[in-house]
Short mmCIF file of C-alpha atoms and ligand atoms in Angstrom, two decimals:
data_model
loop_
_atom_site.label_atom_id
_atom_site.label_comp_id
_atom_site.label_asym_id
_atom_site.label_seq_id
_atom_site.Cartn_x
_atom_site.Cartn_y
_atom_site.Cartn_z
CA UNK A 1 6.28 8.77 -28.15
CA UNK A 2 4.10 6.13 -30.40
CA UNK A 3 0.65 4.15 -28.58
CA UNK A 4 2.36 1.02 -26.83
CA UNK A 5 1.64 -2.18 -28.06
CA UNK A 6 0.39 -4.58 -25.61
CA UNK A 7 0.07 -8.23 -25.49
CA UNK A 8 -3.64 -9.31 -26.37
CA UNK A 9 -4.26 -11.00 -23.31
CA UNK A 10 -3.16 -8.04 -21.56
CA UNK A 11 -5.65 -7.09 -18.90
CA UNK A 12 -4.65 -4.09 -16.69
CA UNK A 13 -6.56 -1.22 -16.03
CA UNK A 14 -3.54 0.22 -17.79
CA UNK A 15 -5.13 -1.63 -21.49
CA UNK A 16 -8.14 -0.93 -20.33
CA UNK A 17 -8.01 2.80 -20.43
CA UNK A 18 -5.75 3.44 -22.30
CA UNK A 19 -7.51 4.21 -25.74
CA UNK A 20 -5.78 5.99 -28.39
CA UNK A 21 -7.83 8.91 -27.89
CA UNK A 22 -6.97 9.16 -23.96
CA UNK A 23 -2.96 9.32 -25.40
CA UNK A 24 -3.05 11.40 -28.31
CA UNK A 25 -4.93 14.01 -25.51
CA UNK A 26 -2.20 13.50 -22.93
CA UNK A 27 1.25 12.36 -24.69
CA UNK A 28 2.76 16.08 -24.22
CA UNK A 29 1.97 16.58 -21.27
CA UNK A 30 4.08 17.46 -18.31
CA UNK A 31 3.33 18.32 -14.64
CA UNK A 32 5.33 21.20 -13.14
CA UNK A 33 7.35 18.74 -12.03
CA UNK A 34 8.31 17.67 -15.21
CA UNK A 35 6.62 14.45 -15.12
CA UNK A 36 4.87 12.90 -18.71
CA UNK A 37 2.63 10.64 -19.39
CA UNK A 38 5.59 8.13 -20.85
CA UNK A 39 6.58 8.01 -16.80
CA UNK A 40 3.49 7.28 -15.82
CA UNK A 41 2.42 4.39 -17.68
CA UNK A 42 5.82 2.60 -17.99
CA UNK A 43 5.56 0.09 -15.33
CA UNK A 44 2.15 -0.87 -16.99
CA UNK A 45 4.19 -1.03 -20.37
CA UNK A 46 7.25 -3.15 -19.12
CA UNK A 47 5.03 -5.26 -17.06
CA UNK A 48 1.47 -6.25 -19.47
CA UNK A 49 1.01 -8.37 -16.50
CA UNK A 50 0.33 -5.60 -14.46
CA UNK A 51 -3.65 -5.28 -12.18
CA UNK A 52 -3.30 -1.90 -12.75
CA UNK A 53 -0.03 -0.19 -14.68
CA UNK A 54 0.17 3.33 -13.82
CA UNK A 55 1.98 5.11 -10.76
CA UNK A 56 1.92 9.24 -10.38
CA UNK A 57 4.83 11.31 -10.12
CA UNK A 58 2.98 14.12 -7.92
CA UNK A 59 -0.07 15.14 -7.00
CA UNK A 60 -0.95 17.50 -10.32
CA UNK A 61 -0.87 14.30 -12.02
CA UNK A 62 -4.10 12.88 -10.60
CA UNK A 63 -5.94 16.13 -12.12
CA UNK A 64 -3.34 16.69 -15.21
CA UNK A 65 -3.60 13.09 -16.44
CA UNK A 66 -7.31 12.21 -15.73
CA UNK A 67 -8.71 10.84 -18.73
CA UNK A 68 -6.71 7.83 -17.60
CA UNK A 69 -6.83 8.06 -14.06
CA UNK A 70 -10.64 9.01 -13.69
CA UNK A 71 -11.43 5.62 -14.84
CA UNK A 72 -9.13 3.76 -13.26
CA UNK A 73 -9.78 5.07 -9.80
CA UNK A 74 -13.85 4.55 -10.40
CA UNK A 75 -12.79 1.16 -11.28
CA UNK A 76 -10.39 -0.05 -8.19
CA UNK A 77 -12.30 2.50 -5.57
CA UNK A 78 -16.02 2.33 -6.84
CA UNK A 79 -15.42 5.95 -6.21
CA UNK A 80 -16.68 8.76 -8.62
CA UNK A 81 -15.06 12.28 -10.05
CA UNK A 82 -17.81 14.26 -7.69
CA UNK A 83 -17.13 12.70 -4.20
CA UNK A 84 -15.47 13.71 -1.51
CA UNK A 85 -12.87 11.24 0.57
CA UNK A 86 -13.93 11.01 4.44
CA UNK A 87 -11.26 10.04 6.81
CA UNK A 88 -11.98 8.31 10.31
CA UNK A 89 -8.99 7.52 13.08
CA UNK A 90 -11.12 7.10 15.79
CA UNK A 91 -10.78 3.10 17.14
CA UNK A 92 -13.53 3.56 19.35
CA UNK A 93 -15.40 3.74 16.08
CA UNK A 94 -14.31 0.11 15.35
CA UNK A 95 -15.71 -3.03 16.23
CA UNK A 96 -13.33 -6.18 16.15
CA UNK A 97 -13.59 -7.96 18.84
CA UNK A 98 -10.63 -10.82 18.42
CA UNK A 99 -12.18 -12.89 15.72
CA UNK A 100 -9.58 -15.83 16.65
CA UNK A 101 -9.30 -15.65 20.23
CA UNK A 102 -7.96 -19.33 20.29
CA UNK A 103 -5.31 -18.39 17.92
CA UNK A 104 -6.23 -21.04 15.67
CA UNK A 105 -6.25 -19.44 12.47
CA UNK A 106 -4.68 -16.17 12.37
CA UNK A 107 -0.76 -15.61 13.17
CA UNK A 108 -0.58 -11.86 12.73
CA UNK A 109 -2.34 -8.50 12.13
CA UNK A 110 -0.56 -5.67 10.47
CA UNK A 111 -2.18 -2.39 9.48
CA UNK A 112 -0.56 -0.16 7.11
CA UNK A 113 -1.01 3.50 5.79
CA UNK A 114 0.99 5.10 2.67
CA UNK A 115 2.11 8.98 3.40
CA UNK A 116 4.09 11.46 1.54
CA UNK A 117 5.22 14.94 2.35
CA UNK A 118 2.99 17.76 0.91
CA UNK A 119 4.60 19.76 -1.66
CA UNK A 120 6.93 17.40 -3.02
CA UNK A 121 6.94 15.08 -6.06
CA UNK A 122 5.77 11.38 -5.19
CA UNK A 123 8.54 8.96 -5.68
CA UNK A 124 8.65 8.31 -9.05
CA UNK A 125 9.62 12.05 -9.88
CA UNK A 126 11.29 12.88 -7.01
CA UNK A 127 14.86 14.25 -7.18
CA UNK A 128 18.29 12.67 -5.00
CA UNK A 129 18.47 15.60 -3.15
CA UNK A 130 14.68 15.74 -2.22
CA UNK A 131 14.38 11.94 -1.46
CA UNK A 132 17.62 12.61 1.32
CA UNK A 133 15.88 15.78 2.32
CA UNK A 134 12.87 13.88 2.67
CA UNK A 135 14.30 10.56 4.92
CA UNK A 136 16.36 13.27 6.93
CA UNK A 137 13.46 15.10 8.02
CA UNK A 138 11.16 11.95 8.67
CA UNK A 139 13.92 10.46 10.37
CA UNK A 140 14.30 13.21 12.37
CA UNK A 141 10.80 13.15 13.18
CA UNK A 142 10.71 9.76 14.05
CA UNK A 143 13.71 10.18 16.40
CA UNK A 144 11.81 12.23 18.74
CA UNK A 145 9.22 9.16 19.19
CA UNK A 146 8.27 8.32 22.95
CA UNK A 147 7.61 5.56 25.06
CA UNK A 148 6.37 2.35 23.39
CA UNK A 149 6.78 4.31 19.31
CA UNK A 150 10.63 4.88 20.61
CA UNK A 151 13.16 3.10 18.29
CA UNK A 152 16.04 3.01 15.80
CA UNK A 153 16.22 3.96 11.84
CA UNK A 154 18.10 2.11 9.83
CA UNK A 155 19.20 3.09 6.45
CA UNK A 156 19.26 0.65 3.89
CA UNK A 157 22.56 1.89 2.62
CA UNK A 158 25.28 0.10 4.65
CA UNK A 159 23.05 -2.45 6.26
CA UNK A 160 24.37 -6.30 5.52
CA UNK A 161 22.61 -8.18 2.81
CA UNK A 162 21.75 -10.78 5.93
CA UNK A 163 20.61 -8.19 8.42
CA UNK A 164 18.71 -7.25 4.97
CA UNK A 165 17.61 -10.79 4.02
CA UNK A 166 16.40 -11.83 7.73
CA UNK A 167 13.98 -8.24 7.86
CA UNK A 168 12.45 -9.16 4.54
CA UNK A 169 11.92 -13.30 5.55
CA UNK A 170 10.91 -11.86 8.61
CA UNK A 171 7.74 -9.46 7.16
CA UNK A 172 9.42 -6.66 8.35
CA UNK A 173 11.15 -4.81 5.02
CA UNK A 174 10.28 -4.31 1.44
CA UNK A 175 11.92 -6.18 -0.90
CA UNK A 176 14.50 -5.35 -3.25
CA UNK A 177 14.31 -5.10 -7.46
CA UNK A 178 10.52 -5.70 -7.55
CA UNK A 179 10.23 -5.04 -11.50
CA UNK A 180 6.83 -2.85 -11.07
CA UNK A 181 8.73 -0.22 -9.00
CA UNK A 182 11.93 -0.26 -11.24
CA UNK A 183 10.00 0.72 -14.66
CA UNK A 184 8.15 3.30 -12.50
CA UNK A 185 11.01 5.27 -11.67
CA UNK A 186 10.76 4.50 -7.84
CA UNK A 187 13.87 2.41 -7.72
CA UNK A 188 16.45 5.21 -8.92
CA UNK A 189 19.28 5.68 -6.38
CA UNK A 190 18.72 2.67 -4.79
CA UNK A 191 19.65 1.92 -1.78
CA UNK A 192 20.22 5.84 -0.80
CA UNK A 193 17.64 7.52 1.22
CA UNK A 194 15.72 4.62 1.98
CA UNK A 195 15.66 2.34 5.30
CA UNK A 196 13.60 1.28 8.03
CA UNK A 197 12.72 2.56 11.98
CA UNK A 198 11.41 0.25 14.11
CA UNK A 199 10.39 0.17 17.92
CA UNK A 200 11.74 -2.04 19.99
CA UNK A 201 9.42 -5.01 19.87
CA UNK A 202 8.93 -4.22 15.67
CA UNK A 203 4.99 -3.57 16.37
CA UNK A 204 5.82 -0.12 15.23
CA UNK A 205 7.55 0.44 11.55
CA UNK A 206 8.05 3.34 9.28
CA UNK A 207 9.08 2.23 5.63
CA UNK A 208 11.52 5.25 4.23
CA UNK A 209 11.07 6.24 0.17
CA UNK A 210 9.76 3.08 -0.53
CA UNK A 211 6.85 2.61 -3.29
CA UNK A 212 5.46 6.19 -0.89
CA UNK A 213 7.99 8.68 0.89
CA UNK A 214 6.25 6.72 3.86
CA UNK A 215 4.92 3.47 4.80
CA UNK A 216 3.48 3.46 8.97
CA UNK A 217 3.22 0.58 9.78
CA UNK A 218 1.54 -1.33 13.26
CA UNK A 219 1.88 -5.13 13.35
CA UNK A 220 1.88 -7.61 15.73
CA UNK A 221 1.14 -12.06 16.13
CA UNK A 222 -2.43 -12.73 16.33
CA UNK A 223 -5.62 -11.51 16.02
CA UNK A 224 -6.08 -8.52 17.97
CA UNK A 225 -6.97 -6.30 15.44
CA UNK A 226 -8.23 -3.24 17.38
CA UNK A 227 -4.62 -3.08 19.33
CA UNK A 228 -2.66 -3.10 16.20
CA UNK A 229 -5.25 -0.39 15.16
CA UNK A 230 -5.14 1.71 17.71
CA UNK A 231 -1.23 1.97 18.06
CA UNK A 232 -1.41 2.99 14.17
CA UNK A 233 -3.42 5.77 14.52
CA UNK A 234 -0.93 7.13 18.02
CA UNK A 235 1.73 6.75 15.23
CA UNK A 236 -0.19 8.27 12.78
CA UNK A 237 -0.60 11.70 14.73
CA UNK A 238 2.49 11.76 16.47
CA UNK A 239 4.45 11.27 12.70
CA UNK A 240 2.02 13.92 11.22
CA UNK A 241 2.68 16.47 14.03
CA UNK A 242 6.42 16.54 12.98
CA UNK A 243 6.06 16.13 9.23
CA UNK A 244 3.12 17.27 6.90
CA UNK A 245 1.27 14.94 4.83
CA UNK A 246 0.25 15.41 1.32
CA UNK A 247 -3.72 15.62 1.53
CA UNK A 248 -6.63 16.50 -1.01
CA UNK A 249 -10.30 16.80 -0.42
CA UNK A 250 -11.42 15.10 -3.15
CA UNK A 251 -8.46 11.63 -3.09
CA UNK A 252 -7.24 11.44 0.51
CA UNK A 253 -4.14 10.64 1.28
CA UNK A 254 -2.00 11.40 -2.01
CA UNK A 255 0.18 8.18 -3.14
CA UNK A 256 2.35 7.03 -6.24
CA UNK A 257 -0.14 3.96 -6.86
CA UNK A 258 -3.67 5.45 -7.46
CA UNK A 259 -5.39 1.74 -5.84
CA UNK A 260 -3.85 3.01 -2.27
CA UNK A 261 -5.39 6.37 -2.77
CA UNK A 262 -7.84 7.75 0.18
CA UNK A 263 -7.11 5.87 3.68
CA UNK A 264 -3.85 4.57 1.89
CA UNK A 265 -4.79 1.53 4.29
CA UNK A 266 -3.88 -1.79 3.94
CA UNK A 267 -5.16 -3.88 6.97
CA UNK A 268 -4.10 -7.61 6.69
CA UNK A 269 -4.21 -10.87 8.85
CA UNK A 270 -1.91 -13.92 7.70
CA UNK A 271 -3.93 -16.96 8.02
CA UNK A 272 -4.24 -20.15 7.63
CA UNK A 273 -7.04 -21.56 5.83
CA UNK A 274 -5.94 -24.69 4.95
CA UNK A 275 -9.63 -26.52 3.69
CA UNK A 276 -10.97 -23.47 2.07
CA UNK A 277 -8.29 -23.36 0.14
CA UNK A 278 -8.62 -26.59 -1.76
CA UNK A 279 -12.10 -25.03 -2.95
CA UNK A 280 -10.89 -21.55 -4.27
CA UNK A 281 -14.26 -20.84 -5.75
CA UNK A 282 -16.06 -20.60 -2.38
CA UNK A 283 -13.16 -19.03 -1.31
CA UNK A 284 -12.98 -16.44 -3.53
CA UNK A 285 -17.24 -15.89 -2.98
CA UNK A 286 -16.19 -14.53 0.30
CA UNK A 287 -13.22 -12.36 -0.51
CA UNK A 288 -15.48 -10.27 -3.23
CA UNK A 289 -18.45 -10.43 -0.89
CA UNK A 290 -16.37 -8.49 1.83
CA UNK A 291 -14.68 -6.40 -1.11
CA UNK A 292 -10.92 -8.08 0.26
CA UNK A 293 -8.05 -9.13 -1.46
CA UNK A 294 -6.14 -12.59 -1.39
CA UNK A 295 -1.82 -12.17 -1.47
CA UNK A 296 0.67 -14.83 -0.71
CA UNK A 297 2.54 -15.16 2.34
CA UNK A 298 5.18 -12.81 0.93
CA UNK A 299 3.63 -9.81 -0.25
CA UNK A 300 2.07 -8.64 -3.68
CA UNK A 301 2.76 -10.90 -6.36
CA UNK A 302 4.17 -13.61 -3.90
CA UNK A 303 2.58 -17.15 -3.54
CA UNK A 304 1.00 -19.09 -0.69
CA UNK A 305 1.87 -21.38 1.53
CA UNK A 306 0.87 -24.06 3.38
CA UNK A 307 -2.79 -22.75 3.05
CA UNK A 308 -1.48 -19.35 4.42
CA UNK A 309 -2.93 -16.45 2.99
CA UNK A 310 -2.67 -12.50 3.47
CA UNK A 311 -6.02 -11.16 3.07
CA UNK A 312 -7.23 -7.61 3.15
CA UNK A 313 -9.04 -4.63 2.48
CA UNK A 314 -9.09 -3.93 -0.85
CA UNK A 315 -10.86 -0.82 -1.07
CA UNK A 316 -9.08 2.50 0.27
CA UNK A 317 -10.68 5.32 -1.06
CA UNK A 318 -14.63 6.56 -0.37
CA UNK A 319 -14.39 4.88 2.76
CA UNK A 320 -13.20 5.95 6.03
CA UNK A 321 -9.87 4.19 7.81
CA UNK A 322 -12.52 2.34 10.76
CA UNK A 323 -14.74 0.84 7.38
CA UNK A 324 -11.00 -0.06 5.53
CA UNK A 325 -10.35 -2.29 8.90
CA UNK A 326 -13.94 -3.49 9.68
CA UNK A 327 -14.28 -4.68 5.64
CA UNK A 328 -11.22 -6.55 6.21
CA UNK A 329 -12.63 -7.55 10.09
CA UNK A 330 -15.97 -8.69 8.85
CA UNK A 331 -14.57 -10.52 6.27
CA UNK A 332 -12.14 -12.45 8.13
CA UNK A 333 -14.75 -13.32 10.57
CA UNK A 334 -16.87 -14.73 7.78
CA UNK A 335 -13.94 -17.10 6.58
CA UNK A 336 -12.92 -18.07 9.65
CA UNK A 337 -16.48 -19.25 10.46
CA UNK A 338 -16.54 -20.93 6.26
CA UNK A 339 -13.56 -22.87 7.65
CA UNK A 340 -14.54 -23.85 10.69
CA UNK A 341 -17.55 -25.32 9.04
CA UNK A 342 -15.68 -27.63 6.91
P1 ADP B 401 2.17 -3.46 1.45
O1 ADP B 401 1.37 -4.07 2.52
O2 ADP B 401 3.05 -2.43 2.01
O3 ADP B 401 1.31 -3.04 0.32
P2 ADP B 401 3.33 -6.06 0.62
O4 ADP B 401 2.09 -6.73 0.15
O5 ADP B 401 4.53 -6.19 -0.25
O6 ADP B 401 3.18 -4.50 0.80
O7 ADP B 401 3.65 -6.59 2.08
C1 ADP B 401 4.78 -6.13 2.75
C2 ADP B 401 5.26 -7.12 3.78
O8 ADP B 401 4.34 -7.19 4.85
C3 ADP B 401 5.41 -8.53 3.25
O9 ADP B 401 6.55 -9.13 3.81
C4 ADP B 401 4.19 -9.22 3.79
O10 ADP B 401 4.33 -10.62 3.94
C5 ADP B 401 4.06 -8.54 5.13
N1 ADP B 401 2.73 -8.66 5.70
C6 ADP B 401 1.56 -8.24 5.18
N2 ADP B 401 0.53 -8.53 5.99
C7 ADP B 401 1.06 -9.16 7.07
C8 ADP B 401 0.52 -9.72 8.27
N3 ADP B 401 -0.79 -9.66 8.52
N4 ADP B 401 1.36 -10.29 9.13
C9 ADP B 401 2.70 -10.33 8.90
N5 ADP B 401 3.27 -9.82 7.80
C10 ADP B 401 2.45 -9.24 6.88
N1 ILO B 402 1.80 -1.69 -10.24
C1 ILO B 402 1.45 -3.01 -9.77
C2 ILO B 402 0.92 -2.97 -8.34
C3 ILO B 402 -0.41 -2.30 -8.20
C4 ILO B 402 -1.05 -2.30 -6.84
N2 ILO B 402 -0.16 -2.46 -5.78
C5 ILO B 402 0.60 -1.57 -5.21
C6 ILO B 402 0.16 -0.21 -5.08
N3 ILO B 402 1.65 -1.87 -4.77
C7 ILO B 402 0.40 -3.60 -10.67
O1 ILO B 402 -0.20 -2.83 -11.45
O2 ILO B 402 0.16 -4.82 -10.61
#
């Protein structure tokens, strides 16, 4: 394997730190796993367009490949080689109060964690037979669910392409063929081994060998960001009772992408903003004050519309699950009010 080229207006953390140096050190090197370097940076590769470019194929590539993850990790997280990750699941801890009680601005809440099960590879190097062993035993998990958690999986494979379409419009499945996952590896197989539980009422949703062996999921309309919250964390526990989560002292929650490293949180509201958006400067001063991140109305990579945005935490690691959710609480509250005022 030769250095990539990459485009010169290539700016992912991938380019970044990704001197010659970093790859003559690591370019034969393989995790027990038998995952190389060449695995980990090819979505960055493929994709120049990339934030960030690099995925991990288990956890012994966080410490085998560090020259390039080190950096990349201080960069995204603010978060150094020395520290230790601290996690907090307590929602009495957290104080949101319903920063839209009127339900003027915000038309849903969702709160998301990555998982994977300790001891296997992460997606990218996982095997056919692991990634079935892995959705039978997480679907068997989830199958035991009480009460308002109790639902249905349902496997990708064999599901109509409607059914398919409607729980993607809807905001309730991944998408298919996104280009990042494909060059990482994490699209292999597809559809096997993958598919979606839900509860009854979809608040509750479990993502199955996704971008992460799991994604929990607790959504619901509006702004009541302490209920969605709370039902996570019941989730959380009840899901980690039955299946055992891949955990280090030092990075959290392990996951394929190192930016979801830590709480693996993402806590979002979609909202509409409609006048702060025509000034995306003063926009944007808010989103970095509160450390949050602005995505369309579809997702990553996905546009806006109609002056709906997705914004959320952006940090994940260094800071406990309560501070992921109040960054993304205090910051909503802050453009709700910018809005108001205009
Ligand atoms: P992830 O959150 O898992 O990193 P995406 O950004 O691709 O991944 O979002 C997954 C789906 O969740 C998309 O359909 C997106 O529109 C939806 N979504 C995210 N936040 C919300 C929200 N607050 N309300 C409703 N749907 C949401
Ligand atoms: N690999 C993509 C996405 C990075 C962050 N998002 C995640 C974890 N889904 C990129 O580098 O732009």
């Amino acid at each position: 394997m030769t250095y990539p080229t990459f485009p010169s207006d290539c700016t992912s953390m991938l380019c970044r730190f990704l001197t010659p140096e970093v790859f003559e050190a690591l370019k034969d090197k393989k995790t027990a796993n038998g995952f190389t370097l060449e695995q980990a940076i090819n979505s960055g590769v493929v994709n120049p367009d990339s934030g960030i470019g690099v995925y991990a194929g288990d956890e012994e590539s966080y410490t085998l490949f560090a020259p390039l993850f080190d950096p990349i990790i201080e960069a995204y997280h603010g978060f150094g080689k020395e520290q230790k990750h601290q996690s907090d699941l307590n929602p009495d801890h957290l104080n949101a109060p319903n920063p839209d009680p009127e339900g003027e601005f915000i038309l849903s809440t969702r709160i998301r964690v990555g998982r994977n099960v300790a001891g296997l590879p992460l997606g990218p190097a996982i095997s056919k037979s692991q990634r079935n062993e892995v959705e039978a035993s997480v679907v068997e998990g989830l199958e035991s669910m009480t009460g308002a958690l109790e639902g249905t999986y349902y496997p990708l494979l064999g599901m109509s392409k409607s059914v398919q379409e409607q729980l993607i419009k809807d905001h309730f499945l991944f998408k298919e063929g996104d280009r990042f996952l494909e060059a990482a590896g994490l699209n292999r197989d597809w559809p096997e081994g993958r598919g979606i539980y839900h509860n009854h009422d979809k608040t509750f949703l479990v993502w199955v060998n996704e971008e992460d062996e799991m994604r929990i999921i607790s959504m619901q309309p509006g702004g009541d960001i302490k209920e969605v919250f709370t039902r996570l964390v019941t989730a959380i526990n009840a899901i980690g009772e039955k299946v055992p989560f891949a955990f280090s002292e030092h990075l959290g929650y392990i996951t394929s992408c190192p930016t979801n490293l830590g709480t693996a949180m993402r806590a979002s509201v979609h909202i509409a903003l409609p006048k702060l958006a025509r000034d995306m400067d003063a926009f944007k001063a808010i989103t970095e004050k509160y450390h949050l991140q602005i995505r369309g109305i579809h997702g990553e990579h996905s546009e806006s519309e109609g002056g709906v945005y997705d914004i959320s935490n952006r940090r994940r690691l260094g800071i406990t699950e309560v501070q992921a959710v109040q960054d993304m609480y205090d910051g909503v509250s802050a453009l709700i009010a910018a809005e108001k005022a205009l």
